[in-house]
Short mmCIF file of C-alpha atoms and ligand atoms in Angstrom, two decimals:
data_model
loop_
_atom_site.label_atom_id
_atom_site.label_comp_id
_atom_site.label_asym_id
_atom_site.label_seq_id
_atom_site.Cartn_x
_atom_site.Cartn_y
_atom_site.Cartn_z
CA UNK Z 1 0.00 0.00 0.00
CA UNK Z 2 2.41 2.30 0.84
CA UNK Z 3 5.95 2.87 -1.12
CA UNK Z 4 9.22 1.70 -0.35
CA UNK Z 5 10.38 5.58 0.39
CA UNK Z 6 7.14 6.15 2.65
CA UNK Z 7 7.80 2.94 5.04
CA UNK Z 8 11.29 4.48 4.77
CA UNK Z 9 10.73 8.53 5.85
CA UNK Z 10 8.06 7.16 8.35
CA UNK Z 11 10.53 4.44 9.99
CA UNK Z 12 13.60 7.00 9.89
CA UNK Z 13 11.77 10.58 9.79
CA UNK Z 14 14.25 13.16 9.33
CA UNK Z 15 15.05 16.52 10.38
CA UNK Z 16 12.95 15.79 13.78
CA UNK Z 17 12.62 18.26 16.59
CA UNK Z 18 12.89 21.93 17.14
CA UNK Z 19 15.06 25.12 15.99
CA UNK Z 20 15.55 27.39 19.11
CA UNK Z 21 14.75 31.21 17.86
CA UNK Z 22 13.48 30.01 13.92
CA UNK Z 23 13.31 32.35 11.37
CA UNK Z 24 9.92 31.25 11.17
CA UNK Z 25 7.77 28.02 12.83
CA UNK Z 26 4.50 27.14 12.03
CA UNK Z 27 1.27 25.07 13.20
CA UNK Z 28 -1.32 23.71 11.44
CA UNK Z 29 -3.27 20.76 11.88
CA UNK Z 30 -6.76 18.97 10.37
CA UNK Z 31 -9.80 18.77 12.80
CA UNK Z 32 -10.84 16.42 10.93
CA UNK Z 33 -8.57 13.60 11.89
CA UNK Z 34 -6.73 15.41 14.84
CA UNK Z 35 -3.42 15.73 13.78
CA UNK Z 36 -1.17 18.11 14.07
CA UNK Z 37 2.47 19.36 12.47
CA UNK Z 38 4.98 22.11 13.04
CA UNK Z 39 7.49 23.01 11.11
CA UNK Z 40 10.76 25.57 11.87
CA UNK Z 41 12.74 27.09 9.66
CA UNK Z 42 15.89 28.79 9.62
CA UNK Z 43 16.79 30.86 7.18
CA UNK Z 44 19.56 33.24 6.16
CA UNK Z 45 20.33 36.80 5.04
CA UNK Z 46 20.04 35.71 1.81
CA UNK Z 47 16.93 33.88 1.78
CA UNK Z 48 18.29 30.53 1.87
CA UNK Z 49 16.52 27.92 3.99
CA UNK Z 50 19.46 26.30 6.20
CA UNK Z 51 17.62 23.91 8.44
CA UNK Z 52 14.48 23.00 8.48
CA UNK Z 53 12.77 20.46 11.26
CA UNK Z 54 9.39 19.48 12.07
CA UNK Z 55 7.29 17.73 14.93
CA UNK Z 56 4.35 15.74 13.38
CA UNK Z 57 1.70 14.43 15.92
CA UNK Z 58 -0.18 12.72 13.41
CA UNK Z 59 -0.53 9.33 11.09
CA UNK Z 60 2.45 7.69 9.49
CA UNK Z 61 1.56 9.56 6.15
CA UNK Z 62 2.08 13.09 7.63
CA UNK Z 63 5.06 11.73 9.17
CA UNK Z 64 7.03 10.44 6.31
CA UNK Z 65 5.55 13.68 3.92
CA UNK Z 66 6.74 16.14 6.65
CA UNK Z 67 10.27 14.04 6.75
CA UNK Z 68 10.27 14.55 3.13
CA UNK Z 69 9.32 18.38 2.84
CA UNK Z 70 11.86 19.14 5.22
CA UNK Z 71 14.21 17.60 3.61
CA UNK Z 72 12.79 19.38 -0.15
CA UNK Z 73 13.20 22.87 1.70
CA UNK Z 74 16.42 22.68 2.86
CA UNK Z 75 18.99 24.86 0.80
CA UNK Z 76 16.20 26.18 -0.85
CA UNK Z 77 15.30 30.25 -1.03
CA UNK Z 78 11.99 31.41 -0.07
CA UNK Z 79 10.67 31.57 -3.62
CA UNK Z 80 11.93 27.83 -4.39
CA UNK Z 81 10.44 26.22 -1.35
CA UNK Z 82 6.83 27.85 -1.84
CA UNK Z 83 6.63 25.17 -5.04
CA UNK Z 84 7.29 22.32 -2.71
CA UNK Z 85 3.93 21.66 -2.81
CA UNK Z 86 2.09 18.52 -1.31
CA UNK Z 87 2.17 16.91 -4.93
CA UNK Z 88 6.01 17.46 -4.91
CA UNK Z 89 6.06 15.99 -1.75
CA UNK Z 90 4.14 12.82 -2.66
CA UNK Z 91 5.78 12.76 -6.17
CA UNK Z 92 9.07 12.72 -4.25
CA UNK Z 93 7.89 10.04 -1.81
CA UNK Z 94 6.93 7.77 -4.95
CA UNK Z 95 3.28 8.39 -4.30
CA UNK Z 96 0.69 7.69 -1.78
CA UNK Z 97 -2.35 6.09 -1.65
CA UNK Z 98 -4.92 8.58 -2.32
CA UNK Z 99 -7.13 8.62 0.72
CA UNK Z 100 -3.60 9.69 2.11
CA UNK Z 101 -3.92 12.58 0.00
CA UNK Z 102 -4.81 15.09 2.49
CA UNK Z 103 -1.73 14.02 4.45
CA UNK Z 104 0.54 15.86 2.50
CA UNK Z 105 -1.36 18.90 2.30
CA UNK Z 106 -0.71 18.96 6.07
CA UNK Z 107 2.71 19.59 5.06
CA UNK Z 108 2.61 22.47 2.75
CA UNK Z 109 0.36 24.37 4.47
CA UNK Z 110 3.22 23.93 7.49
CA UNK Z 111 5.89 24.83 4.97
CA UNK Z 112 3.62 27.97 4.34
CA UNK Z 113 2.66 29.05 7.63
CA UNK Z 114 6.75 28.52 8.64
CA UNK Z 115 7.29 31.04 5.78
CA UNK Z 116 4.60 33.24 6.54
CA UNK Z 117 5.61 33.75 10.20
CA UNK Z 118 9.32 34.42 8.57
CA UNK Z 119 7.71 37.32 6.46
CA UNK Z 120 5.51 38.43 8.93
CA UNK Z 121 8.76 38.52 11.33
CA UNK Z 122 10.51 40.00 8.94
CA UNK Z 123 8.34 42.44 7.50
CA UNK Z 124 8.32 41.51 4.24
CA UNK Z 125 6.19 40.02 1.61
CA UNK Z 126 6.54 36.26 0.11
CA UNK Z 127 5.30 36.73 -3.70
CA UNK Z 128 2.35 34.21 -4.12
CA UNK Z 129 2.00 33.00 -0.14
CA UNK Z 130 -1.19 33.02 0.57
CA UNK Z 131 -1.98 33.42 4.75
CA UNK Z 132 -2.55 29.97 5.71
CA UNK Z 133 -5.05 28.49 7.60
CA UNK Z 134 -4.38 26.82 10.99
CA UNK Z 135 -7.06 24.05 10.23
CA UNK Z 136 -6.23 22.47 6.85
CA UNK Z 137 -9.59 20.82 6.95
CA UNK Z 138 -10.91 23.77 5.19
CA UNK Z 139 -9.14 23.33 2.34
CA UNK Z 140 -10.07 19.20 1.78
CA UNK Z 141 -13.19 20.48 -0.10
CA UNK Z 142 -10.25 21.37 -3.04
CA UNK Z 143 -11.04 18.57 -5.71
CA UNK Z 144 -7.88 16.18 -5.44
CA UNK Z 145 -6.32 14.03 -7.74
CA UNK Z 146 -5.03 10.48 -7.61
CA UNK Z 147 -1.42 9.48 -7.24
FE1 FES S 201 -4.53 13.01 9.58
FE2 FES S 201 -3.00 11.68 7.93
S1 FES S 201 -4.85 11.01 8.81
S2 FES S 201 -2.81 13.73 8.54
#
């Protein structure tokens, strides 16, 4: 059911824990099935994403997606993470079933509301971030494809 690369990210998550004083961190979660992720970022004067880590209290899909969009962002600028999106992440992950799906949108929104707290911090503003929502729920109604 699941790919070789998802067993693999959810057995061996990277990039777990915390960033003391991130650029940018952000929560978001899905009522719907209760979990939750956080993601921090650290980025530089340049823009470049240096470390990014994530605590996922959620299923083993959200897991091994936000193992795999950490790993996507970092070394990344601003502009090049906001197209990890959750199909990069799944394409990346060698798909996942699709009522997993909604998983990985858990972890762009994170990657998003990281980056928005960064701009926000920073008084700037990301060209094409959208403010994220804190319950990604919301957005399920979005048609979504197969992978
Ligand atoms: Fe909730 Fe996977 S079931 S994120």
């Amino acid at each position: 059911m699941y790919s070789k690369k998802v067993m693999d990210h959810f057995n061996n998550p990277r990039n777990v824990g915390e960033i003391e004083n991130p650029s940018g961190v952000g929560t978001v979660g899905n009522a719907k099935c209760g979990d939750i992720m956080r993601m921090y970022l650290d980025i530089d004067d340049n823009g470049i994403i240096k470390e990014a880590k994530f605590k996922t209290f959620g299923c083993g899909a959200a897991v091994a997606t936000s193992s795999m969009a950490t790993e996507l962002v970092k070394g990344k600028t601003v502009e090049e993470a906001l197209k990890v999106t959750n199909k990069a992440v799944m394409e990346a992950l060698d798909g996942l079933p699709p009522i997993k799906v909604h998983c990985s949108l858990l972890a762009e929104e994170a990657i998003h509301a990281a980056l928005w707290d960064y701009a926000e911090k920073h008084g700037i503003t990301i060209e094409g971030l959208e403010k994220p929502v804190n319950d990604i729920g919301e957005k399920e109604e979005a048609p979504e494809e197969d992978y």
